[in-house]
Short mmCIF file of C-alpha atoms in Angstrom, two decimals:
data_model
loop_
_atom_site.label_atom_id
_atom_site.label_comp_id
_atom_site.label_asym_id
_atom_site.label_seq_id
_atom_site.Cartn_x
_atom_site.Cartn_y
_atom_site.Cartn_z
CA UNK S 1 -165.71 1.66 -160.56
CA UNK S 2 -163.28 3.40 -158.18
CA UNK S 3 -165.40 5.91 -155.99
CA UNK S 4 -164.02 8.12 -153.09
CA UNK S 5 -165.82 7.77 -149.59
CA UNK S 6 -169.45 10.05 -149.47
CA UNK S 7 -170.96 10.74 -146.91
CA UNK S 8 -174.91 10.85 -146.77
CA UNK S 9 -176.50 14.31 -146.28
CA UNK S 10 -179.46 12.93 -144.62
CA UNK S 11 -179.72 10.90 -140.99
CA UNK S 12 -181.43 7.77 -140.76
CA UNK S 13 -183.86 7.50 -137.53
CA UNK S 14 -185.57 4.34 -137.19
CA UNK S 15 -183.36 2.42 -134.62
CA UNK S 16 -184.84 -0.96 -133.71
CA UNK S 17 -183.14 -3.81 -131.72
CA UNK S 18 -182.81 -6.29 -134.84
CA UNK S 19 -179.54 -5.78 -136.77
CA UNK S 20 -178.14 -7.54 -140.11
CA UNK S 21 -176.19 -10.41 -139.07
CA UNK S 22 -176.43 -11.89 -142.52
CA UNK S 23 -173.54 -12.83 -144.81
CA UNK S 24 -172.75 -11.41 -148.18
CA UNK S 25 -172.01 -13.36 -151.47
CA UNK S 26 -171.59 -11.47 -154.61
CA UNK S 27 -169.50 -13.46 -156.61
CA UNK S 28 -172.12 -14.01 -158.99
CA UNK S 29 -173.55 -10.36 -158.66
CA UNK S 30 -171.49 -9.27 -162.16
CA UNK S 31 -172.56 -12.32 -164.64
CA UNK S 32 -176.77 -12.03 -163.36
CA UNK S 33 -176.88 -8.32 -163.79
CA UNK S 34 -175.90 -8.58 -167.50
CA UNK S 35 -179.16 -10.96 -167.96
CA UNK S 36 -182.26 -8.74 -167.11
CA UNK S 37 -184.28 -10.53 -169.59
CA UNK S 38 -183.55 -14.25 -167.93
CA UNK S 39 -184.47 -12.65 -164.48
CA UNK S 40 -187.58 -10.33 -165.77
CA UNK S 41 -188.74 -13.68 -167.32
CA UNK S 42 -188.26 -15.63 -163.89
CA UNK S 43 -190.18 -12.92 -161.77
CA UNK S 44 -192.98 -12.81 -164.25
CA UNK S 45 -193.24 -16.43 -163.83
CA UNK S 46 -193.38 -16.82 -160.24
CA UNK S 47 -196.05 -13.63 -160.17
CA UNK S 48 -197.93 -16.20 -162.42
CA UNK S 49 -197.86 -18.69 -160.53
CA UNK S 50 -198.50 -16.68 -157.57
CA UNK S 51 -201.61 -15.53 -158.80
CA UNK S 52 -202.88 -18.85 -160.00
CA UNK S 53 -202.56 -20.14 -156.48
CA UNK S 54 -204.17 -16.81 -154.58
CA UNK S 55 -201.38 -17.31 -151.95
CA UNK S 56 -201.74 -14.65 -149.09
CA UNK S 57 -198.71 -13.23 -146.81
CA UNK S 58 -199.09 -14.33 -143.68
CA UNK S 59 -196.21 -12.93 -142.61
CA UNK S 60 -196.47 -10.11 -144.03
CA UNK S 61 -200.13 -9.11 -143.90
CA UNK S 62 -200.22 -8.26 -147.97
CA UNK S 63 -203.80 -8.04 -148.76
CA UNK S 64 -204.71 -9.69 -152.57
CA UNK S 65 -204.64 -6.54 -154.19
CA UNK S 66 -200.88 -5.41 -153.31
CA UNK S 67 -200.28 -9.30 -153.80
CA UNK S 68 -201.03 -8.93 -157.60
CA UNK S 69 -200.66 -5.28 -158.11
CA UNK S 70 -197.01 -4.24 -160.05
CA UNK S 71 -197.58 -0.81 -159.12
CA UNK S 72 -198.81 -0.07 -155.61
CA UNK S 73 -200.57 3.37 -154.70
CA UNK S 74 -198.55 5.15 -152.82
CA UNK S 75 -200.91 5.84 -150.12
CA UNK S 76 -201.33 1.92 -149.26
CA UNK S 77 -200.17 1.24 -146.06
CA UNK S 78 -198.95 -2.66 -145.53
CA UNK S 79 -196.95 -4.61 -143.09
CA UNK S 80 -193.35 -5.72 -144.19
CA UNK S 81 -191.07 -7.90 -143.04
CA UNK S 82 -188.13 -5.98 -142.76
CA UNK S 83 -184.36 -7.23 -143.11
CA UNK S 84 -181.54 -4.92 -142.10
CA UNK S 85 -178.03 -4.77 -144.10
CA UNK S 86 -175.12 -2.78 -144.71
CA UNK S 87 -176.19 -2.32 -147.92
CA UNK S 88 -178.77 -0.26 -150.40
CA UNK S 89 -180.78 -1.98 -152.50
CA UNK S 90 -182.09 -0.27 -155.21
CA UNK S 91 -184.97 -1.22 -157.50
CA UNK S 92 -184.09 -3.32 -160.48
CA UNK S 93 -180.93 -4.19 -159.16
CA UNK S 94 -179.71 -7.88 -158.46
CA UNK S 95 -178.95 -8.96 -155.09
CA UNK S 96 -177.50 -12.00 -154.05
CA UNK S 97 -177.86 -12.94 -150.45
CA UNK S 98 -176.79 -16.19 -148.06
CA UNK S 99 -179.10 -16.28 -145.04
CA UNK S 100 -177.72 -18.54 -141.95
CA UNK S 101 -179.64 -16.79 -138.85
CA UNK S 102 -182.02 -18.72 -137.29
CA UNK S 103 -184.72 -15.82 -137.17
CA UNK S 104 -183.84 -15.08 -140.82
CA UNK S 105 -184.46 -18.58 -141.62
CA UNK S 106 -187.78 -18.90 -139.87
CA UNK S 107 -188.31 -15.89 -142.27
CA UNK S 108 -187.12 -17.19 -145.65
CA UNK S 109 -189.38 -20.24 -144.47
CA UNK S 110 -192.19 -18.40 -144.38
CA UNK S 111 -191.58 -16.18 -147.50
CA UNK S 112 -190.64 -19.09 -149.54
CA UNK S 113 -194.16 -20.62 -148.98
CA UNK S 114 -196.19 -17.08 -149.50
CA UNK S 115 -195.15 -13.63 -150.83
CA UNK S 116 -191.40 -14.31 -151.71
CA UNK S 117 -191.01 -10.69 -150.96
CA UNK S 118 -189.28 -8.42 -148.33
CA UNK S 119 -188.29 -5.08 -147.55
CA UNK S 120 -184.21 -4.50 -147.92
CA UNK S 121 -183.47 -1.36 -145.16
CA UNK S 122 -179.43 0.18 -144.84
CA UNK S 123 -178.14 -0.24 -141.56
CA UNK S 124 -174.92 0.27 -139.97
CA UNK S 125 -173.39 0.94 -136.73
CA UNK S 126 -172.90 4.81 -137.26
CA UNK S 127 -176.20 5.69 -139.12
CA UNK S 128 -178.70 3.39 -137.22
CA UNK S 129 -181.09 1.65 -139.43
CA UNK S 130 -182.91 3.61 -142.24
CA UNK S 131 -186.31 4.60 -142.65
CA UNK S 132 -186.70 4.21 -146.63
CA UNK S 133 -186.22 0.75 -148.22
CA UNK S 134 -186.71 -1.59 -151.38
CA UNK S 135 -188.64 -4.16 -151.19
CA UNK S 136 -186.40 -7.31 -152.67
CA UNK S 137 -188.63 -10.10 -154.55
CA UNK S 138 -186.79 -13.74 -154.73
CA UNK S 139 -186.58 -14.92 -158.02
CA UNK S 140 -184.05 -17.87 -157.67
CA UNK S 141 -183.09 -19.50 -154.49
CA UNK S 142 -181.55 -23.02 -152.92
CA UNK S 143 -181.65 -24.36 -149.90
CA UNK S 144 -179.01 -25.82 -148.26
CA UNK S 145 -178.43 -28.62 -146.61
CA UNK S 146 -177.55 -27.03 -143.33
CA UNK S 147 -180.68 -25.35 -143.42
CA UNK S 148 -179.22 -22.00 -144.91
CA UNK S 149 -180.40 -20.64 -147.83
CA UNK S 150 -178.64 -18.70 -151.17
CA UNK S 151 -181.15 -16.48 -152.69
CA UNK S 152 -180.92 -13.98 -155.61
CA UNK S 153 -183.05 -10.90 -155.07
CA UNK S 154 -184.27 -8.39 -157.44
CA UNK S 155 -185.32 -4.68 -156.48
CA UNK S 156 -188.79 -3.46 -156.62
CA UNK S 157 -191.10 -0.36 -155.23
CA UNK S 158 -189.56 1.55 -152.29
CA UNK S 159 -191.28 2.06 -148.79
CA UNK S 160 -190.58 4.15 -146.12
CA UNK S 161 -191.39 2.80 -142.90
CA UNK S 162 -194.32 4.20 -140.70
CA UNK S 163 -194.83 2.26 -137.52
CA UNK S 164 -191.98 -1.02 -135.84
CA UNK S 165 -195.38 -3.81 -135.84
CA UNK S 166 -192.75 -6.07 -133.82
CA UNK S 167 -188.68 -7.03 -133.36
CA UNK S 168 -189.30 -10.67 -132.73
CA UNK S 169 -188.04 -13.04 -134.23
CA UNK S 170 -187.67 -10.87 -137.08
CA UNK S 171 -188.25 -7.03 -137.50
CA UNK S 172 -191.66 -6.54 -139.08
CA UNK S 173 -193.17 -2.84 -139.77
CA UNK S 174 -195.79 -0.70 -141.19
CA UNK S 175 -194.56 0.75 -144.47
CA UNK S 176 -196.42 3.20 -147.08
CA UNK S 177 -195.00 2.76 -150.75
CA UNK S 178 -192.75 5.77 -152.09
CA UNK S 179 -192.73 7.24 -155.65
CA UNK S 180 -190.88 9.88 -157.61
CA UNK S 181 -192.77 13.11 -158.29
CA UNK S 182 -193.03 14.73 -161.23
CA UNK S 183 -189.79 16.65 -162.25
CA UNK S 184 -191.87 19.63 -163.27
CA UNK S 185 -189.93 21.33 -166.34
CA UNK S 186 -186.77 19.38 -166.15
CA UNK S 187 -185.76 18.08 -168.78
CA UNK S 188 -184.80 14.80 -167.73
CA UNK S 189 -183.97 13.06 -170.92
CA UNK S 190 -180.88 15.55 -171.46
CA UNK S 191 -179.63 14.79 -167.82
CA UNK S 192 -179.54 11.08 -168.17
CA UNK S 193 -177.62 11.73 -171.56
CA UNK S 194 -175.22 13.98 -169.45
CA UNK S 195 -175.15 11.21 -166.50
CA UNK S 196 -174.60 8.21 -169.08
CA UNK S 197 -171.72 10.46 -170.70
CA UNK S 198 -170.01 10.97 -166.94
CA UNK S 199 -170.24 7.34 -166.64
CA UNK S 200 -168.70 6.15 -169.54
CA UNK S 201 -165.71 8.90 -169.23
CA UNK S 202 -165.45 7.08 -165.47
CA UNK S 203 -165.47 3.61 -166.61
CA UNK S 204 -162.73 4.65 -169.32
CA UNK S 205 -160.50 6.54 -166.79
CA UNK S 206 -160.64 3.55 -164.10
CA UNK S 207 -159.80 1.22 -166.71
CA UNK S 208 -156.74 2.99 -167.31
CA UNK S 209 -155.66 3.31 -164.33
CA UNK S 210 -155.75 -0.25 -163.70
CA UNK S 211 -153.86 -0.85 -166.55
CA UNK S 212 -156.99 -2.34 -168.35
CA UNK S 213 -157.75 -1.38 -172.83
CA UNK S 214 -159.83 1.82 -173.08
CA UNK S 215 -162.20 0.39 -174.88
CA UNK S 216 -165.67 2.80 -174.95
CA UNK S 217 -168.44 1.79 -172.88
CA UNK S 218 -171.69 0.40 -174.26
CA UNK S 219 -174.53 1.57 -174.20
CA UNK S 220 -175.15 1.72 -170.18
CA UNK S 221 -178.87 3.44 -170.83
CA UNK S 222 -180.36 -0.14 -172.41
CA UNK S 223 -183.37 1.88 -173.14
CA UNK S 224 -184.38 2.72 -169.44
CA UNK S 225 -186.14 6.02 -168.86
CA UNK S 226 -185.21 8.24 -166.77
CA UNK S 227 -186.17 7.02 -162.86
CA UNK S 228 -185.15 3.52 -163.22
CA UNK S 229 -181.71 5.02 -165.02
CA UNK S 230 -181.12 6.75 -161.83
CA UNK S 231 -181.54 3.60 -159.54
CA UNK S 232 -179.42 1.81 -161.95
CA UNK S 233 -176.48 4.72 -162.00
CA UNK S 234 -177.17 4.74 -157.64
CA UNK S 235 -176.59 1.19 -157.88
CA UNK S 236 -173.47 1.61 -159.48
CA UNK S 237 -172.29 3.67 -156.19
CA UNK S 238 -170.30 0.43 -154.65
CA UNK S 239 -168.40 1.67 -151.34
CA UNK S 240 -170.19 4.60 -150.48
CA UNK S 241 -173.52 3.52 -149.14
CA UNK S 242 -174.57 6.35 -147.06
CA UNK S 243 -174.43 8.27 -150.31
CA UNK S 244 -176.88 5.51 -152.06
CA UNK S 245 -179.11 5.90 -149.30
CA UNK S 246 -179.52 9.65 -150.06
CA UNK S 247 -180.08 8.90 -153.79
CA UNK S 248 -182.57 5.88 -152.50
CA UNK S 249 -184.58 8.14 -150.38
CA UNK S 250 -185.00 11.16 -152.66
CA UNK S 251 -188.02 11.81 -154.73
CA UNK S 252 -187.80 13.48 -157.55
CA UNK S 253 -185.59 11.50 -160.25
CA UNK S 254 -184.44 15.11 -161.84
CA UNK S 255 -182.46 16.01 -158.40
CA UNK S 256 -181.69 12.22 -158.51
CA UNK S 257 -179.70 12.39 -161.82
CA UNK S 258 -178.51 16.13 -160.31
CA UNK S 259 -176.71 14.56 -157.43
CA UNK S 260 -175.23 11.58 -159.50
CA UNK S 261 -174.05 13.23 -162.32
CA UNK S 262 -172.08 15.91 -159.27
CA UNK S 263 -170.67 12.74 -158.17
CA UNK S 264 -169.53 11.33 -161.25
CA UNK S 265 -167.70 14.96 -162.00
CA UNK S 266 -166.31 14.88 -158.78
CA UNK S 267 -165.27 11.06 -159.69
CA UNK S 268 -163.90 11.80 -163.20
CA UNK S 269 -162.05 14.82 -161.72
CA UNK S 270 -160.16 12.48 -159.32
CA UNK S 271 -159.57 10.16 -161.71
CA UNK S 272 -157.93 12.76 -164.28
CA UNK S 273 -155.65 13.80 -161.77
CA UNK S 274 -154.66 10.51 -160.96
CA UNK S 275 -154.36 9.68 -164.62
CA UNK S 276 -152.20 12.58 -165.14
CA UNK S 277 -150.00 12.17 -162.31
CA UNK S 278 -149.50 8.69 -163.40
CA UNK S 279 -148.52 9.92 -166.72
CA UNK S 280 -145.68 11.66 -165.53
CA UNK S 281 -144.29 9.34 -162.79
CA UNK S 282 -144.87 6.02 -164.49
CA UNK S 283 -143.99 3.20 -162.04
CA UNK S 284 -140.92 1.27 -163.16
#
């Protein structure tokens, strides 16, 4: 969808010497994210196998009981190998990535024979490089014969970084895990109903516009509750990722869903006025 440029209300600090370098393919971004269940069904088997081995992360420094835990304790302070884009992952979402660096290959090496996981961190020249992440687990990857890899990535806990370990060859760090608190008295069932509602009015208006049917969106929900909802409706923020690293690194999912379903208005407010002014100056 069609989004207008945000700009994040919070500055990034950490500011290390290793920056992304690493292309982008997302051609097949659109066709994997419509197959959770294939994916889900991957990861659990690797974590299987994973666990029947008792691999340890060398690289990393995962200790066996983040190694087979789904649901770290916040509190749990590891070391992460860290890889900076100009991007937000967000967890559950579907990232496809082609690595060609050298240091980033000595990296995938090493992942590829241990944890098969790695922290995801925004970085750009204006920002710096962030200080929350998502960890991104590799559930399908190839290697090529020049030595590069294509992996597909999937989302998982967030960290926020404590403490640069070392820059060389890759950035490794300290991270603790981060988790939503409770939303108190929110009701946060009603403001993912409002969010989903915004999003289908914005899917609706952009198809319009691009001269595409106005068919009504599914259902976009698919029976997630509330916090993974709002990483899935942040994910959705394409184009604006200063913005998605405000949603990323806020912890409460009820100001979460606040914030997105402000953009979203803002969004479908744009979009009716284009709408209308297309209405009455239709192109010839």
């Amino acid at each position: 969808m069609a989004l207008p440029q945000l700009i994040s209300t919070r500055k990034p600090s950490l500011n290390p010497n290793s920056t992304a370098l690493s292309s982008l393919n997302t051609n097949n971004l659109n066709s994997l994210s419509k197959s959770p269940s294939s994916l889900d069904s991957l990861l659990h088997s690797r974590r299987q196998k994973r666990r029947a081995a008792s691999l340890k992360c060398s690289a990393s420094s995962f200790s066996e009981k983040h190694h087979n835990t789904n649901h770290p304790k916040s509190d749990d302070v590891v070391e992460l190998p860290l890889f900076p884009l100009p991007l937000v992952l967000f967890p559950g979402a579907i990232l496809p990535l082609q690595i060609f660096e050298f240091r980033y290959r000595i990296m995938m090496h090493t992942l590829l024979h241990t944890d098969l996981r790695f922290g995801v961190i925004f970085s750009d020249s204006v920002s710096g490089t962030a200080e929350v992440g998502c960890v991104g687990e590799i559930v399908k990857h190839e290697r090529l014969v020049d030595d590069r890899f294509f992996l597909i990535c999937k989302g998982q806990e967030r960290f926020r970084v404590t403490s640069v370990v070392r820059t060389k060859p890759y950035l490794v760090a300290e991270v603790t895990w981060l988790e939503d608190r409770p939303s108190g008295e929110e009701d946060v069932e009603a403001l993912s109903t409002e969010v989903e509602t915004y999003m289908k009015d914005v899917i609706r208006l952009s198809n319009r516009l691009n001269g595409k049917p106005e068919k009504e969106a599914q259902d976009l929900r698919r029976n997630m509750f509330p916090t993974p909802f709002s990483f899935f409706v942040g994910s959705t923020f394409e184009g604006a990722p200063r913005e998605q690293q405000a949603l990323l690194e806020l912890e409460d999912t009820a100001t979460r869903l606040k914030r997105e379903k402000e953009t979203l208005r803002n969004t479908l407010n744009y979009l009716s006025a284009a709408s209308a002014v297309k209405d009455a100056f239709p192109s010839s």
